[in-house]
Short mmCIF file of C-alpha atoms in Angstrom, two decimals:
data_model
loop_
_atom_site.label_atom_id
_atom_site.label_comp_id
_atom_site.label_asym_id
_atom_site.label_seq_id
_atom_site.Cartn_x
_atom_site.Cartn_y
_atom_site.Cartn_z
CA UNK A 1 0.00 0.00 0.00
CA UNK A 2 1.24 3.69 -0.72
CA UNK A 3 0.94 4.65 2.60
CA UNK A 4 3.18 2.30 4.06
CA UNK A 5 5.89 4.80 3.83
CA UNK A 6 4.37 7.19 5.92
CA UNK A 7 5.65 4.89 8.55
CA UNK A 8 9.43 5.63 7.71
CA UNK A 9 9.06 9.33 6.09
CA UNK A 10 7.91 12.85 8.02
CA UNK A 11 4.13 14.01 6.48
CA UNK A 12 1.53 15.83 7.75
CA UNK A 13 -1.97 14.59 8.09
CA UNK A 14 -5.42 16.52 7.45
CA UNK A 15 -7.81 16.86 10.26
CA UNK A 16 -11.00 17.49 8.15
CA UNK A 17 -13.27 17.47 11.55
CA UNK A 18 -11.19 20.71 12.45
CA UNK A 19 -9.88 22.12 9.25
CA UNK A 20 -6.37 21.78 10.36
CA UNK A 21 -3.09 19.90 10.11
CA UNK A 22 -0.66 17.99 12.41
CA UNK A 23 3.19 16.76 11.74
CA UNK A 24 3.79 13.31 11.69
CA UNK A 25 7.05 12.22 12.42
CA UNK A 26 7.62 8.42 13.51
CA UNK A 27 11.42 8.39 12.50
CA UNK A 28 11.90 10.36 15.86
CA UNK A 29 11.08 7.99 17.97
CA UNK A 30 14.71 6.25 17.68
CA UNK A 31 16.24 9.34 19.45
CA UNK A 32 17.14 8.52 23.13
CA UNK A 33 14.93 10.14 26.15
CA UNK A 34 17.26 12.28 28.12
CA UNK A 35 14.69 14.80 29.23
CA UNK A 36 11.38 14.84 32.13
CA UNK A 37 10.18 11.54 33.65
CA UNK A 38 6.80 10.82 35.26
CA UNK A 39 7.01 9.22 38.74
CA UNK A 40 4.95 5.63 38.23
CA UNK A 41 2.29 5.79 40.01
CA UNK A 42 2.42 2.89 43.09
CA UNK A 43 -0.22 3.82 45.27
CA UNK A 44 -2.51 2.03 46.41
CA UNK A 45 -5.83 3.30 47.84
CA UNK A 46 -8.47 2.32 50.45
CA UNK A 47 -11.85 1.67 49.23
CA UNK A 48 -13.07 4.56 51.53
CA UNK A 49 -11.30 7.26 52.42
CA UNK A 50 -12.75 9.66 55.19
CA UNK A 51 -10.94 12.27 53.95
CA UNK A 52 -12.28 12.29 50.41
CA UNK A 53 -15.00 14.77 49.81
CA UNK A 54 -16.48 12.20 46.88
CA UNK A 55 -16.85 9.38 49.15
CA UNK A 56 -20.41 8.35 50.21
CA UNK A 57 -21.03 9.46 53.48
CA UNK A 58 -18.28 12.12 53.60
CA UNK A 59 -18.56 16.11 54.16
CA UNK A 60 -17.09 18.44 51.15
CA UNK A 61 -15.48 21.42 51.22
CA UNK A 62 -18.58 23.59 51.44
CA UNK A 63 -20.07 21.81 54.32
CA UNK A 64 -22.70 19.19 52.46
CA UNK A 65 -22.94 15.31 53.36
CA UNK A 66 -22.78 12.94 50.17
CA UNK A 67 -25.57 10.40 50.80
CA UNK A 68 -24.52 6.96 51.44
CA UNK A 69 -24.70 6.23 47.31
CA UNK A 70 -23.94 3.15 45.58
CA UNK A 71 -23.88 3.89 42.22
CA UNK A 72 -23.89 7.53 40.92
CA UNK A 73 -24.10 10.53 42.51
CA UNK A 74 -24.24 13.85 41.06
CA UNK A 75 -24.08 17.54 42.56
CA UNK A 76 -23.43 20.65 41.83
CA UNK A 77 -19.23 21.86 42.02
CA UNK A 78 -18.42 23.55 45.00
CA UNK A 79 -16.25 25.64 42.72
CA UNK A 80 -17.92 26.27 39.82
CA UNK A 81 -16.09 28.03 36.52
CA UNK A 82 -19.40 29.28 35.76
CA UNK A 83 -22.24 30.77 37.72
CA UNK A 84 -25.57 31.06 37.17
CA UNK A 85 -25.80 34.17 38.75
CA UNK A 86 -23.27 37.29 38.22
CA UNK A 87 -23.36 40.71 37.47
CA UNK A 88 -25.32 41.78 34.12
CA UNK A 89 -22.12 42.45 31.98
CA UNK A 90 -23.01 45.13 28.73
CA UNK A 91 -20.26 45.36 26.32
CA UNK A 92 -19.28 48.81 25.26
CA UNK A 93 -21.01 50.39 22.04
CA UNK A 94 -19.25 49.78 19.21
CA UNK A 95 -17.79 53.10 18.04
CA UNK A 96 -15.03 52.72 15.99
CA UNK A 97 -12.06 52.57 18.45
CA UNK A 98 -8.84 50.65 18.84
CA UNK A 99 -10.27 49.17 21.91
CA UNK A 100 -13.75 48.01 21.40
CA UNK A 101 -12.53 46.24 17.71
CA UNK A 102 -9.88 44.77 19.54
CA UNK A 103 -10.88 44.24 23.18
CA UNK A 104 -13.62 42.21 23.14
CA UNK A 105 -16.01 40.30 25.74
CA UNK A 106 -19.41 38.48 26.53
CA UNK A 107 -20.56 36.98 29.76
CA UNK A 108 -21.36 33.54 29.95
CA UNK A 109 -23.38 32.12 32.66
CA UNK A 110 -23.69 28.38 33.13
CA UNK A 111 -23.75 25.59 35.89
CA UNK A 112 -21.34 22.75 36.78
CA UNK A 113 -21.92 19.37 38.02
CA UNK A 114 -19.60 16.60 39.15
CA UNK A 115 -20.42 12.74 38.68
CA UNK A 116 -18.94 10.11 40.42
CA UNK A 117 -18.62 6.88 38.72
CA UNK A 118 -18.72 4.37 41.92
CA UNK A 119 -18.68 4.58 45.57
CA UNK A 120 -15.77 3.06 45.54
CA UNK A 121 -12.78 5.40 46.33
CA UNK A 122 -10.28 2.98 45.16
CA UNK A 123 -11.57 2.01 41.42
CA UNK A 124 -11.14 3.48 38.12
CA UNK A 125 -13.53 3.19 34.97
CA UNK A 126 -10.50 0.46 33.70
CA UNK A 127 -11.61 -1.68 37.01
CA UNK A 128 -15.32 -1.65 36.44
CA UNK A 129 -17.17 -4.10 34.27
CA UNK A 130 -19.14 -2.78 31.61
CA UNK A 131 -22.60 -3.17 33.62
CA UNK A 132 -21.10 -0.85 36.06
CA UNK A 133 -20.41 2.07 33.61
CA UNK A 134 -24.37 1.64 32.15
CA UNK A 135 -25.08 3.57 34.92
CA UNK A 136 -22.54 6.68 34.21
CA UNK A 137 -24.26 6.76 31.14
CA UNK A 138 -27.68 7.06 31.86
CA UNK A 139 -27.05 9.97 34.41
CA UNK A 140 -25.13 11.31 31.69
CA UNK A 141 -28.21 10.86 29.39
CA UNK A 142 -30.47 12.10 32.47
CA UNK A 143 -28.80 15.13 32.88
CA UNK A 144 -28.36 15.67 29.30
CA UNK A 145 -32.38 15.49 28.94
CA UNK A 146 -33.21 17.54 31.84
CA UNK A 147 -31.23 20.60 30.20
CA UNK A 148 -32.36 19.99 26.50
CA UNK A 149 -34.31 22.81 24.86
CA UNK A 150 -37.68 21.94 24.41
CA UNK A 151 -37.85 23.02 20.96
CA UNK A 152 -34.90 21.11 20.03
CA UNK A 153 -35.71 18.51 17.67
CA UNK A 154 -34.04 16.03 19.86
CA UNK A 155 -36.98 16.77 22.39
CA UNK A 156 -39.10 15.14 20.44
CA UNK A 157 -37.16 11.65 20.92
CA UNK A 158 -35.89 12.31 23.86
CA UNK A 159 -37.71 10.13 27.06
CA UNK A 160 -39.00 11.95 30.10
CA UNK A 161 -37.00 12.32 33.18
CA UNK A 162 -36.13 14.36 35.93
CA UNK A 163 -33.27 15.64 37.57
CA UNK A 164 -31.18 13.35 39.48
CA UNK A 165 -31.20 13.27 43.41
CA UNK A 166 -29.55 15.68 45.36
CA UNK A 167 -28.57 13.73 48.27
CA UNK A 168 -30.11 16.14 50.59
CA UNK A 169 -33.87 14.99 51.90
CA UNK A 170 -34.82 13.27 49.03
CA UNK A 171 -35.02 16.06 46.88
CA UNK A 172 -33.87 16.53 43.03
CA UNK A 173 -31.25 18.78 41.91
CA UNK A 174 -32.85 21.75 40.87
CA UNK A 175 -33.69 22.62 37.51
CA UNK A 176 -31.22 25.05 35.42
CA UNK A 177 -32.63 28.71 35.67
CA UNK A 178 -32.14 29.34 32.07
CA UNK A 179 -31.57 27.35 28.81
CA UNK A 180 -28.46 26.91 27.90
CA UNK A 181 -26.60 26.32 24.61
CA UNK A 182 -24.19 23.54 25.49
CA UNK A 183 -23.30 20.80 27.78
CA UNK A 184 -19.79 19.21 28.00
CA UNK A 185 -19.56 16.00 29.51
CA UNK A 186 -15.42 15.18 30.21
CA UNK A 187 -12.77 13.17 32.84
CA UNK A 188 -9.40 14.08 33.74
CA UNK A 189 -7.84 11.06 35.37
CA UNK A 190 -4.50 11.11 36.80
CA UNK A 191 -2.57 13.70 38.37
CA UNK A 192 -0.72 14.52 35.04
CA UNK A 193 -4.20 15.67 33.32
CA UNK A 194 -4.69 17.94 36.71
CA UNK A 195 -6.98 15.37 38.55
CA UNK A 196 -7.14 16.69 41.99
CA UNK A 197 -8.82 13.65 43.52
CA UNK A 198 -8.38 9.89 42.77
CA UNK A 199 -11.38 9.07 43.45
CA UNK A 200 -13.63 8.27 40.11
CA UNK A 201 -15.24 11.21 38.89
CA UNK A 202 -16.06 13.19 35.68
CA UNK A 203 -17.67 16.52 35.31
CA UNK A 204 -20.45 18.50 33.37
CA UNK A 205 -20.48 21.96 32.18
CA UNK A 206 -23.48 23.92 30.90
CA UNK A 207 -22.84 27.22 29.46
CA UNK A 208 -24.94 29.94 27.38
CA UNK A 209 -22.21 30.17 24.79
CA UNK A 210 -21.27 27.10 22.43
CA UNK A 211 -17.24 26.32 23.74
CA UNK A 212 -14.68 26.60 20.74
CA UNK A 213 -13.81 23.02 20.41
CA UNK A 214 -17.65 21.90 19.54
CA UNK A 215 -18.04 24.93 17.67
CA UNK A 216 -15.14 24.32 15.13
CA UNK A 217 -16.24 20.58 15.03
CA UNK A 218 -19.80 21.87 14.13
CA UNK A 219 -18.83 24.27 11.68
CA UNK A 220 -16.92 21.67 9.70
CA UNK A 221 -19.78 18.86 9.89
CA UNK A 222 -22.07 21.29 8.51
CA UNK A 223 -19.76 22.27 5.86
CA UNK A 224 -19.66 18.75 4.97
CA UNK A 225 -23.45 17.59 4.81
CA UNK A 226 -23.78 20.58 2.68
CA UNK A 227 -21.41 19.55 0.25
CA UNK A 228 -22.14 15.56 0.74
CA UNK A 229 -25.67 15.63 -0.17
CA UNK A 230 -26.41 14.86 3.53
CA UNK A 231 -23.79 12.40 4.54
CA UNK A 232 -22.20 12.74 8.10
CA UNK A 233 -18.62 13.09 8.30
CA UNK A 234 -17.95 11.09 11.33
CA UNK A 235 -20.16 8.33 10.40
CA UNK A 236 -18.71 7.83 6.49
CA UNK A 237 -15.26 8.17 8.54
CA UNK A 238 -16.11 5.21 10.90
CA UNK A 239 -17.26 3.10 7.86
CA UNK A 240 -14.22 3.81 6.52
CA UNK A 241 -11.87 3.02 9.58
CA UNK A 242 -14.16 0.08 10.16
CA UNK A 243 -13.30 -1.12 6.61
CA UNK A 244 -9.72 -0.27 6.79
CA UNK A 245 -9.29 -2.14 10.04
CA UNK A 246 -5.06 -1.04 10.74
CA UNK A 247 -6.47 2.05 13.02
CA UNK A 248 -9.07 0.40 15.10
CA UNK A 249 -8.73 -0.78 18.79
CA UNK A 250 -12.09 -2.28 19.10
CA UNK A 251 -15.56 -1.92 17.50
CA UNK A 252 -19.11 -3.38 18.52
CA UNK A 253 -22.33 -3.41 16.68
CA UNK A 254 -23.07 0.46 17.79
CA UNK A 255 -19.11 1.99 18.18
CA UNK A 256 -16.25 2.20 16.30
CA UNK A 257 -13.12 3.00 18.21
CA UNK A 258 -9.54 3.80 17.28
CA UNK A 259 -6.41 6.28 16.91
CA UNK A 260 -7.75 8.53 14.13
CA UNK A 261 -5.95 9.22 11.21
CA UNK A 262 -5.03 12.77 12.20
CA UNK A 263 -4.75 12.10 16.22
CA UNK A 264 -2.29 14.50 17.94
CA UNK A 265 -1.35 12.43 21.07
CA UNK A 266 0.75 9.54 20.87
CA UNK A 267 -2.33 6.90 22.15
CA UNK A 268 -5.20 9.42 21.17
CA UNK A 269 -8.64 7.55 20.37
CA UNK A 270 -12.06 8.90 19.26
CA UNK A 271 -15.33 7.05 19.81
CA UNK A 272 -17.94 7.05 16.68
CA UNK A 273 -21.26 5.68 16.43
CA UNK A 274 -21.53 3.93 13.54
CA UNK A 275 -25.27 4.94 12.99
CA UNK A 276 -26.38 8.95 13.16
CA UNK A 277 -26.76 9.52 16.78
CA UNK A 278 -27.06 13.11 17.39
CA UNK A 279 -26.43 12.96 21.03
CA UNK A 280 -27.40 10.77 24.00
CA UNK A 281 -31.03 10.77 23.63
CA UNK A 282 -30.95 8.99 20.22
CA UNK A 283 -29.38 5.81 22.47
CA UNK A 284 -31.12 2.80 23.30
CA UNK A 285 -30.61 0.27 25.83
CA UNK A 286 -28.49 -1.45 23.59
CA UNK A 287 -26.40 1.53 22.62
CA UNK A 288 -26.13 2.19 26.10
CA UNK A 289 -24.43 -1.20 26.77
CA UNK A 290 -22.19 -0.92 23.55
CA UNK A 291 -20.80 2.32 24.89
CA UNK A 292 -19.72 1.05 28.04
CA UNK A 293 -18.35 -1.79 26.49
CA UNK A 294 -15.91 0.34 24.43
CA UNK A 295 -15.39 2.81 27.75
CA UNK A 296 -14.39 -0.73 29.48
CA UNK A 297 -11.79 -1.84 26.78
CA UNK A 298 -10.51 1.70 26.09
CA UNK A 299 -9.38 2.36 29.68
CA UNK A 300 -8.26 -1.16 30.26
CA UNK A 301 -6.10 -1.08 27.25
CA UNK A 302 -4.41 2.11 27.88
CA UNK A 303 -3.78 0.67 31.45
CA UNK A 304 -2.41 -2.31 30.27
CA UNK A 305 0.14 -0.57 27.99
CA UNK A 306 1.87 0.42 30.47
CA UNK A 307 1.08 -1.38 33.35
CA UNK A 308 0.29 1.33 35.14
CA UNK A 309 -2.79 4.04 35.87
CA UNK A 310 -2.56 6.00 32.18
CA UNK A 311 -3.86 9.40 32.52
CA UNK A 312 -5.50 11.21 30.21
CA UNK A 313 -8.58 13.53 29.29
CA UNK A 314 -11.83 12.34 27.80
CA UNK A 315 -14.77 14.17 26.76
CA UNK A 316 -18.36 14.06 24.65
CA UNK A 317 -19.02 15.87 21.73
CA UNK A 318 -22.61 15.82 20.67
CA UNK A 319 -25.87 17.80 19.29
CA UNK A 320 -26.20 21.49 21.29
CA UNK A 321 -28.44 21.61 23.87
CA UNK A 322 -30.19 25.09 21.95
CA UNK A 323 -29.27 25.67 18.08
CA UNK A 324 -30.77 25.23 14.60
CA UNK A 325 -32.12 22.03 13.04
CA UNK A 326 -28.66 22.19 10.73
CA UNK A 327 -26.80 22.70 13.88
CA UNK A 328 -28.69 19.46 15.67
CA UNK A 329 -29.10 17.39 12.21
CA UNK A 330 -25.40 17.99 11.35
CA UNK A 331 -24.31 16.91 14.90
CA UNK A 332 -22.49 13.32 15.57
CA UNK A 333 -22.12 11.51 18.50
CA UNK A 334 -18.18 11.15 19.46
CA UNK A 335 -15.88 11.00 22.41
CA UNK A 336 -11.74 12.13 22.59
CA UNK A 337 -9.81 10.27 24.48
CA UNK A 338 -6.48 12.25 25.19
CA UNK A 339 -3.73 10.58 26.91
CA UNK A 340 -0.34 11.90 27.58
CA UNK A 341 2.14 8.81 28.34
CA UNK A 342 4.47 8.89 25.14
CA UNK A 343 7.51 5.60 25.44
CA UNK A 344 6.56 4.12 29.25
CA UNK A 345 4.56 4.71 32.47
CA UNK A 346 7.44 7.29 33.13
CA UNK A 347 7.41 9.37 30.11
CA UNK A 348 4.76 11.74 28.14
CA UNK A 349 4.45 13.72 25.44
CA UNK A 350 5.02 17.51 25.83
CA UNK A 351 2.77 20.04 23.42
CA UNK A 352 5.72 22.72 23.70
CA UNK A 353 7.97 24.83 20.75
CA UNK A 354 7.03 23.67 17.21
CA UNK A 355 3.77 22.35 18.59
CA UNK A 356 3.10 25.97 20.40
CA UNK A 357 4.19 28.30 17.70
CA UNK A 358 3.32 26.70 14.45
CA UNK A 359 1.21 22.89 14.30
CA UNK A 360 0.73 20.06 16.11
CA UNK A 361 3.45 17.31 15.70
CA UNK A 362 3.43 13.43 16.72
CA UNK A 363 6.47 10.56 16.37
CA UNK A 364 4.22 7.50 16.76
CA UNK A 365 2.04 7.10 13.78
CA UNK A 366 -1.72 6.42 14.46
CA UNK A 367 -1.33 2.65 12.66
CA UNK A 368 1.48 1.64 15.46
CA UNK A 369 -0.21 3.18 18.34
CA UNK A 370 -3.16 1.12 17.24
CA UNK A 371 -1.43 -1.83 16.77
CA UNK A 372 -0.26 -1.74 20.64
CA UNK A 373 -3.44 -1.00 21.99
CA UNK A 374 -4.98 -3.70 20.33
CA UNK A 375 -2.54 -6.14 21.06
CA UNK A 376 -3.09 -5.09 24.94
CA UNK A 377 -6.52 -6.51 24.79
CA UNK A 378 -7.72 -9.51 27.83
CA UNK A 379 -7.78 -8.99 31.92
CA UNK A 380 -6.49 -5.84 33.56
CA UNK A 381 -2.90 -6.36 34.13
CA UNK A 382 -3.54 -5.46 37.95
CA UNK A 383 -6.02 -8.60 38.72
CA UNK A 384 -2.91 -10.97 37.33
CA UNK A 385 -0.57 -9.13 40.21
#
């Protein structure tokens, strides 16, 4: 095939979901590794720890008790980026000057939640079956549903629900006071991605503005059912990877999932559905199950590179919670899985210099990392320790 030589040669790859570039050069990873090192991470942890303000049970740092969950649990962060109330903010009239054609800003209001994944402090989503991450799901799905705009055409599929529990008396979390444009459903695990607690957790922003990541990701899937007759990118790229086979990690009836042809990190993976799913509510039970399924042999692969706790960042791109019908129609349901660790447990990959100042640049190609991962398939390397 011609493309075996991009193994050998430098090249840069097209990233038509962002409408931008990234280096590719795997000849570099010959050169010795003289520079930062990662301590491996030995710990190990109790499966409740009175000091963590996740744990069921426990007091966090704003004074509320966690019920004594075991599943779920969701509330809203102590220390939220956003607010859902601030100060009415009114941008200067624009008159001409230097400073308001150059110095611009909007407020943006929102609310922040934080999901646990298990009661247990001492677990990751690598250690839990499948059955056990349904559940992350569906609060996902809950929460997504209970902040949907009701003249969305996803409304109109989407199943009736209600907030879920607060923890205190019995009642629900309370509804959002506004409608907002966009909800973005991510994990940072490990303490090189920032992860202030072990225990496992993801978050949820809402905010009136649509974030810049979704919004360049929109703009191009638009562009490209316009000029497709309809088709969705993401879903004619998953056929296509499905086809192709040398990126994938591992696919089900309702997910494709793999290092993507333009992937910046070393180990980077997306998560397509194979059908259109325009965001959570489009899922059935059986998509549901799929999806942890893939979540359950993504995170146990990447652990099992390694043999060690791999870090990294993951997040959900879907439909808007407020836009058009080409905004929601155009919209594909996909997850980023971005993971540091470059050679070992001990080293990572630094975005710094070229990366900063001019494009993104990677050694391992996408068709070796996948190769690895899927070769690091079978039982979590801990459980045989």
């Amino acid at each position: 095939m011609p493309e075996a030589i991009l193994d050998d040669i430098s090249h840069r790859r097209y990233n038509p979901l962002r409408g931008s570039w990234v280096l590719v050069s795997p000849h570099r990873t010959k050169r010795p590794w003289q520079g930062q090192k990662e301590a491996a991470n030995k710990v190990e942890l109790p499966n409740h720890d009175p000091s963590c303000y996740l744990c069921p049970g426990n007091k966090r740092a704003q004074g509320d008790v966690n019920p004594k969950y075991d599943s779920t649990f969701v509330f809203v962060n102590d220390y939220s980026a956003v607010r859902e109330q601030q100060a009415e903010y009114e941008p200067p009239a624009q008159d001409g000057s230097l400073a308001t054609r150059l110095l611009k800003a909007e407020s943006t209001t929102g609310k922040c939640y934080v999901i646990t994944f298990s009661p247990q402090h001492n677990v990751t989503l690598a250690d839990m079956p499948a059955s056990a991450i349904v559940p992350v799901i569906e609060t996902w799905t809950k929460l997504y549903t209970s902040h949907l705009d009701p003249h969305s055409p996803l409304a109109k599929v989407a199943k009736p629900t209600t907030m879920p529990p607060s923890g205190i008396n019995g009642h629900l979390l309370d509804q959002p006071k506004q409608q907002y444009r966009y909800m973005q459903i991510f994990e940072n695990k490990g303490q090189a991605m920032g992860c202030s607690n072990p225990h496992p957790h993801g978050q949820i922003w809402t905010t009136t503005s649509l974030p810049e990541e979704p919004e360049v990701e929109l703009s191009n899937l638009k562009q490209y059912r316009r000029e497709q007759g309809g088709s969705n990118l993401l879903q004619d790229y998953a056929e296509l990877e499905s086809e192709k086979g040398e990126r994938t990690v591992f696919e089900n009836t309702s997910f494709w999932a793999g290092c993507p042809w333009w992937g910046t990190w070393p180990f980077e993976i997306m998560v397509i559905a194979k059908e259109h799913k325009r965001a959570l509510v489009d899922f059935d039970e059986q998509n549901n199950e799929d999806l942890a399924e893939v979540i359950a042999e993504i995170t146990r692969r990447y652990d099992n590179l390694f043999e060690t706790s791999f870090p990294y960042s993951m997040g959900v791109h879907q439909a808007p919670l407020s836009g058009t019908k080409e905004e929601i129609e155009a919209s594909h349901f996909h997850m980023h899985f971005y993971p540091p660790l470059l050679r070992s447990a001990t080293v990572r990959k630094f975005l710094v210099g070229y990366e900063m100042m001019a494009e993104p640049q990677r050694d391992i190609t996408p068709e070796q990392a996948a190769k690895r991962l899927r070769d690091c398939g079978g039982a979590l390397y801990r459980t045989r320790i």
